[in-house]
Amino acid sequence: MGAGAAGGSVLTLSGSGVGGVLSQHCAICGDRATGKHYGAASCDGCKGFFRRSVRKKHEYTCRFSRNCIIDKDKRNQCRYCRLRKCFKAGMKMEAVQNERDRISCRRPSYEEQSNNGSGLSVVSLLQAEMLSRQVASLELGSEIDLSTKQIANINDVCDSMKEQLLVLVQWAKYIPAFSELTLDDQVALLRAHAGEHLLLGVARRSMQLQDVLLLGNNCIITKNCPGMFFYFLLGDGSMSVSL
């Protein structure tokens, strides 16, 4: 576990793994994989562990015989065997360093143009604000003539969700901290919050209406069509988010 333990075998950061096939399970601990990270299919936990180990140049020891079980429940018990399994799964030190180099090269571009020192330039904020307004929305206090609105069918609901998610993706790209994330992390973050984004959007547009939900494409879901609303709630999980 700790570096320099008596009788322990020291694992240094000098190994390389054997490439494997990307699967839905983490090649290190068997937890759900969130993508291919540093050369191997892995969960966020093992990805972060490998990144920290490489960047901080940790040296771990095994108190036993270097064949500890590394699974979802026991992955934190022996860092030596966990790191060795990362290398065997195909994770590479170079991938961590290259990622750090890319971030270092990218950071000055937005820091130099930042007027408030936070890394967010006024231009970036304005662009993000304009993108957030692309989806048609209900202006608070305005009158909406529902008689001119089309009652949504399944295709209308899907089109509205796609339109709103596209705006979400484009808006997120203007956030510097978001662009620093790996592509896998960007997609995972957007997918994790797509449902909340869709619900907040339709709630915002429908605040001044009664018994009606107003979609981004100006179609409506009435209280007489509860099935369509539940499709909206459940359908967001099947929408594809791509960058």
GROMACS .gro file of C-alpha atoms in nm:
model
  243
    1MET     CA    1   0.000   0.000   0.000
    2GLY     CA    2   0.235   0.273   0.123
    3ALA     CA    3   0.571   0.324  -0.039
    4GLY     CA    4   0.867   0.156   0.122
    5ALA     CA    5   0.681  -0.099   0.336
    6ALA     CA    6   0.909  -0.373   0.464
    7GLY     CA    7   0.899  -0.695   0.268
    8GLY     CA    8   0.676  -0.541   0.002
    9SER     CA    9   0.730  -0.554  -0.373
   10VAL     CA   10   0.754  -0.209  -0.523
   11LEU     CA   11   0.559  -0.136  -0.841
   12THR     CA   12   0.704   0.157  -1.032
   13LEU     CA   13   0.551   0.343  -1.324
   14SER     CA   14   0.752   0.183  -1.599
   15GLY     CA   15   0.524  -0.084  -1.737
   16SER     CA   16   0.298  -0.101  -2.036
   17GLY     CA   17  -0.005  -0.316  -2.085
   18VAL     CA   18  -0.144  -0.542  -2.350
   19GLY     CA   19  -0.424  -0.390  -2.551
   20GLY     CA   20  -0.769  -0.534  -2.501
   21VAL     CA   21  -1.114  -0.513  -2.656
   22LEU     CA   22  -1.338  -0.229  -2.540
   23SER     CA   23  -1.634  -0.365  -2.346
   24GLN     CA   24  -1.908  -0.240  -2.119
   25HIS     CA   25  -1.715  -0.356  -1.813
   26CYS     CA   26  -1.405  -0.204  -1.660
   27ALA     CA   27  -1.105  -0.419  -1.752
   28ILE     CA   28  -0.954  -0.352  -1.410
   29CYS     CA   29  -1.231  -0.394  -1.152
   30GLY     CA   30  -1.531  -0.514  -1.353
   31ASP     CA   31  -1.747  -0.211  -1.271
   32ARG     CA   32  -1.943  -0.041  -1.550
   33ALA     CA   33  -1.701   0.112  -1.800
   34THR     CA   34  -1.759   0.473  -1.902
   35GLY     CA   35  -1.534   0.454  -2.208
   36LYS     CA   36  -1.183   0.380  -2.321
   37HIS     CA   37  -0.944   0.572  -2.098
   38TYR     CA   38  -0.567   0.583  -2.150
   39GLY     CA   39  -0.587   0.274  -2.369
   40ALA     CA   40  -0.829   0.047  -2.182
   41ALA     CA   41  -1.201   0.019  -2.116
   42SER     CA   42  -1.242   0.139  -1.759
   43CYS     CA   43  -1.469   0.300  -1.505
   44ASP     CA   44  -1.418   0.655  -1.382
   45GLY     CA   45  -1.272   0.526  -1.055
   46CYS     CA   46  -0.991   0.327  -1.216
   47LYS     CA   47  -0.934   0.600  -1.472
   48GLY     CA   48  -0.883   0.856  -1.196
   49PHE     CA   49  -0.665   0.618  -0.993
   50PHE     CA   50  -0.435   0.556  -1.290
   51ARG     CA   51  -0.413   0.926  -1.374
   52ARG     CA   52  -0.323   1.022  -1.017
   53SER     CA   53  -0.070   0.743  -0.989
   54VAL     CA   54   0.107   0.850  -1.307
   55ARG     CA   55   0.101   1.224  -1.244
   56LYS     CA   56   0.219   1.195  -0.883
   57LYS     CA   57   0.462   0.912  -0.965
   58HIS     CA   58   0.338   0.698  -0.680
   59GLU     CA   59   0.518   0.377  -0.588
   60TYR     CA   60   0.297   0.119  -0.422
   61THR     CA   61   0.371  -0.203  -0.233
   62CYS     CA   62   0.176  -0.525  -0.196
   63ARG     CA   63   0.159  -0.677   0.152
   64PHE     CA   64   0.073  -1.017   0.017
   65SER     CA   65   0.184  -1.216  -0.289
   66ARG     CA   66   0.105  -0.964  -0.566
   67ASN     CA   67  -0.208  -1.149  -0.676
   68CYS     CA   68  -0.475  -0.959  -0.483
   69ILE     CA   69  -0.832  -0.970  -0.611
   70ILE     CA   70  -0.921  -0.642  -0.779
   71ASP     CA   71  -1.295  -0.601  -0.822
   72LYS     CA   72  -1.556  -0.335  -0.761
   73ASP     CA   73  -1.563  -0.398  -0.386
   74LYS     CA   74  -1.192  -0.463  -0.322
   75ARG     CA   75  -1.023  -0.233  -0.575
   76ASN     CA   76  -0.906   0.010  -0.305
   77GLN     CA   77  -0.746  -0.254  -0.082
   78CYS     CA   78  -0.421  -0.298  -0.279
   79ARG     CA   79  -0.297  -0.014  -0.496
   80TYR     CA   80   0.000  -0.218  -0.615
   81CYS     CA   81  -0.214  -0.490  -0.772
   82ARG     CA   82  -0.466  -0.237  -0.900
   83LEU     CA   83  -0.200  -0.035  -1.081
   84ARG     CA   84  -0.040  -0.349  -1.220
   85LYS     CA   85  -0.380  -0.457  -1.351
   86CYS     CA   86  -0.422  -0.114  -1.514
   87PHE     CA   87  -0.100  -0.171  -1.708
   88LYS     CA   88  -0.201  -0.528  -1.801
   89ALA     CA   89  -0.535  -0.401  -1.929
   90GLY     CA   90  -0.354  -0.169  -2.170
   91MET     CA   91  -0.337   0.166  -1.992
   92LYS     CA   92  -0.036   0.371  -2.093
   93MET     CA   93   0.156   0.637  -1.903
   94GLU     CA   94   0.211   0.830  -2.225
   95ALA     CA   95  -0.164   0.882  -2.268
   96VAL     CA   96  -0.183   1.061  -1.932
   97GLN     CA   97   0.111   1.285  -2.013
   98ASN     CA   98  -0.020   1.363  -2.362
   99GLU     CA   99  -0.357   1.461  -2.213
  100ARG     CA  100  -0.184   1.695  -1.970
  101ASP     CA  101   0.021   1.849  -2.250
  102ARG     CA  102  -0.292   1.915  -2.457
  103ILE     CA  103  -0.461   2.089  -2.165
  104SER     CA  104  -0.151   2.300  -2.096
  105CYS     CA  105  -0.132   2.409  -2.458
  106ARG     CA  106  -0.501   2.494  -2.473
  107ARG     CA  107  -0.533   2.688  -2.147
  108PRO     CA  108  -0.348   3.011  -2.239
  109SER     CA  109  -0.575   3.070  -2.536
  110TYR     CA  110  -0.876   3.146  -2.319
  111GLU     CA  111  -0.692   3.279  -2.016
  112GLU     CA  112  -0.533   3.551  -2.226
  113GLN     CA  113  -0.868   3.669  -2.357
  114SER     CA  114  -1.040   3.651  -2.019
  115ASN     CA  115  -1.134   3.987  -1.875
  116ASN     CA  116  -1.221   3.864  -1.529
  117GLY     CA  117  -0.948   3.611  -1.461
  118SER     CA  118  -1.193   3.322  -1.435
  119GLY     CA  119  -1.110   3.171  -1.772
  120LEU     CA  120  -1.447   3.276  -1.917
  121SER     CA  121  -1.419   3.562  -2.164
  122VAL     CA  122  -1.707   3.802  -2.222
  123VAL     CA  123  -1.723   3.685  -2.584
  124SER     CA  124  -1.756   3.320  -2.476
  125LEU     CA  125  -2.029   3.406  -2.229
  126LEU     CA  126  -2.224   3.606  -2.488
  127GLN     CA  127  -2.194   3.327  -2.745
  128ALA     CA  128  -2.314   3.073  -2.491
  129GLU     CA  129  -2.607   3.298  -2.398
  130MET     CA  130  -2.709   3.340  -2.763
  131LEU     CA  131  -2.696   2.966  -2.821
  132SER     CA  132  -2.914   2.902  -2.518
  133ARG     CA  133  -3.185   3.117  -2.677
  134GLN     CA  134  -3.197   2.935  -3.011
  135VAL     CA  135  -3.470   2.699  -2.903
  136ALA     CA  136  -3.806   2.878  -2.923
  137SER     CA  137  -3.913   2.963  -2.570
  138LEU     CA  138  -4.210   3.125  -2.404
  139GLU     CA  139  -4.148   3.485  -2.301
  140LEU     CA  140  -4.278   3.538  -1.952
  141GLY     CA  141  -4.589   3.752  -1.942
  142SER     CA  142  -4.673   3.710  -2.313
  143GLU     CA  143  -4.997   3.567  -2.439
  144ILE     CA  144  -4.984   3.238  -2.628
  145ASP     CA  145  -5.263   3.146  -2.868
  146LEU     CA  146  -5.289   2.772  -2.813
  147SER     CA  147  -5.542   2.738  -3.095
  148THR     CA  148  -5.258   2.791  -3.342
  149LYS     CA  149  -5.039   2.525  -3.187
  150GLN     CA  150  -5.018   2.171  -3.318
  151ILE     CA  151  -5.075   1.887  -3.072
  152ALA     CA  152  -4.752   1.690  -3.059
  153ASN     CA  153  -4.718   1.337  -3.189
  154ILE     CA  154  -4.424   1.107  -3.122
  155ASN     CA  155  -4.219   1.254  -3.407
  156ASP     CA  156  -4.279   1.607  -3.279
  157VAL     CA  157  -4.161   1.508  -2.932
  158CYS     CA  158  -3.846   1.346  -3.075
  159ASP     CA  159  -3.771   1.647  -3.294
  160SER     CA  160  -3.810   1.883  -2.999
  161MET     CA  161  -3.576   1.677  -2.782
  162LYS     CA  162  -3.314   1.655  -3.057
  163GLU     CA  163  -3.329   2.028  -3.118
  164GLN     CA  164  -3.289   2.110  -2.750
  165LEU     CA  165  -3.003   1.862  -2.702
  166LEU     CA  166  -2.817   2.002  -3.003
  167VAL     CA  167  -2.832   2.347  -2.848
  168LEU     CA  168  -2.709   2.199  -2.518
  169VAL     CA  169  -2.407   2.044  -2.692
  170GLN     CA  170  -2.317   2.362  -2.879
  171TRP     CA  171  -2.361   2.572  -2.565
  172ALA     CA  172  -2.138   2.343  -2.358
  173LYS     CA  173  -1.856   2.372  -2.612
  174TYR     CA  174  -1.820   2.740  -2.525
  175ILE     CA  175  -1.736   2.659  -2.162
  176PRO     CA  176  -1.353   2.638  -2.140
  177ALA     CA  177  -1.351   2.399  -1.844
  178PHE     CA  178  -1.581   2.164  -2.035
  179SER     CA  179  -1.354   2.164  -2.340
  180GLU     CA  180  -1.064   2.054  -2.118
  181LEU     CA  181  -1.238   1.724  -2.044
  182THR     CA  182  -1.169   1.418  -2.254
  183LEU     CA  183  -1.427   1.341  -2.522
  184ASP     CA  184  -1.553   1.041  -2.324
  185ASP     CA  185  -1.605   1.257  -2.016
  186GLN     CA  186  -1.782   1.528  -2.218
  187VAL     CA  187  -2.029   1.277  -2.362
  188ALA     CA  188  -2.083   1.111  -2.023
  189LEU     CA  189  -2.151   1.447  -1.857
  190LEU     CA  190  -2.400   1.557  -2.122
  191ARG     CA  191  -2.581   1.223  -2.119
  192ALA     CA  192  -2.602   1.225  -1.740
  193HIS     CA  193  -2.783   1.560  -1.737
  194ALA     CA  194  -2.975   1.549  -2.066
  195GLY     CA  195  -3.298   1.449  -1.892
  196GLU     CA  196  -3.286   1.737  -1.645
  197HIS     CA  197  -3.208   1.980  -1.927
  198LEU     CA  198  -3.510   1.866  -2.130
  199LEU     CA  199  -3.748   1.883  -1.833
  200LEU     CA  200  -3.628   2.226  -1.724
  201GLY     CA  201  -3.666   2.353  -2.079
  202VAL     CA  202  -4.025   2.241  -2.119
  203ALA     CA  203  -4.108   2.361  -1.766
  204ARG     CA  204  -3.966   2.707  -1.843
  205ARG     CA  205  -4.170   2.740  -2.161
  206SER     CA  206  -4.491   2.622  -1.993
  207MET     CA  207  -4.483   2.833  -1.676
  208GLN     CA  208  -4.764   3.066  -1.785
  209LEU     CA  209  -4.983   2.792  -1.933
  210GLN     CA  210  -5.241   2.567  -1.769
  211ASP     CA  211  -5.282   2.196  -1.844
  212VAL     CA  212  -5.047   2.226  -2.142
  213LEU     CA  213  -4.677   2.169  -2.204
  214LEU     CA  214  -4.511   2.378  -2.474
  215LEU     CA  215  -4.225   2.205  -2.657
  216GLY     CA  216  -3.927   2.376  -2.816
  217ASN     CA  217  -4.073   2.338  -3.166
  218ASN     CA  218  -4.397   2.511  -3.054
  219CYS     CA  219  -4.599   2.191  -3.047
  220ILE     CA  220  -4.801   2.122  -2.734
  221ILE     CA  221  -4.878   1.825  -2.511
  222THR     CA  222  -5.221   1.851  -2.347
  223LYS     CA  223  -5.340   1.691  -2.025
  224ASN     CA  224  -5.561   1.468  -2.241
  225CYS     CA  225  -5.248   1.301  -2.377
  226PRO     CA  226  -5.062   1.186  -2.064
  227GLY     CA  227  -4.903   0.903  -2.259
  228MET     CA  228  -4.719   1.153  -2.477
  229PHE     CA  229  -4.577   1.327  -2.171
  230PHE     CA  230  -4.453   0.999  -2.027
  231TYR     CA  231  -4.292   0.928  -2.363
  232PHE     CA  232  -4.116   1.261  -2.330
  233LEU     CA  233  -3.996   1.167  -1.981
  234LEU     CA  234  -3.875   0.823  -2.081
  235GLY     CA  235  -3.759   0.907  -2.431
  236ASP     CA  236  -3.472   1.133  -2.323
  237GLY     CA  237  -3.274   0.828  -2.215
  238SER     CA  238  -3.267   0.694  -2.570
  239MET     CA  239  -3.153   1.015  -2.735
  240SER     CA  240  -2.803   1.005  -2.872
  241VAL     CA  241  -2.565   1.275  -2.754
  242SER     CA  242  -2.262   1.320  -2.978
  243LEU     CA  243  -1.991   1.582  -3.005
   0.00000   0.00000   0.00000
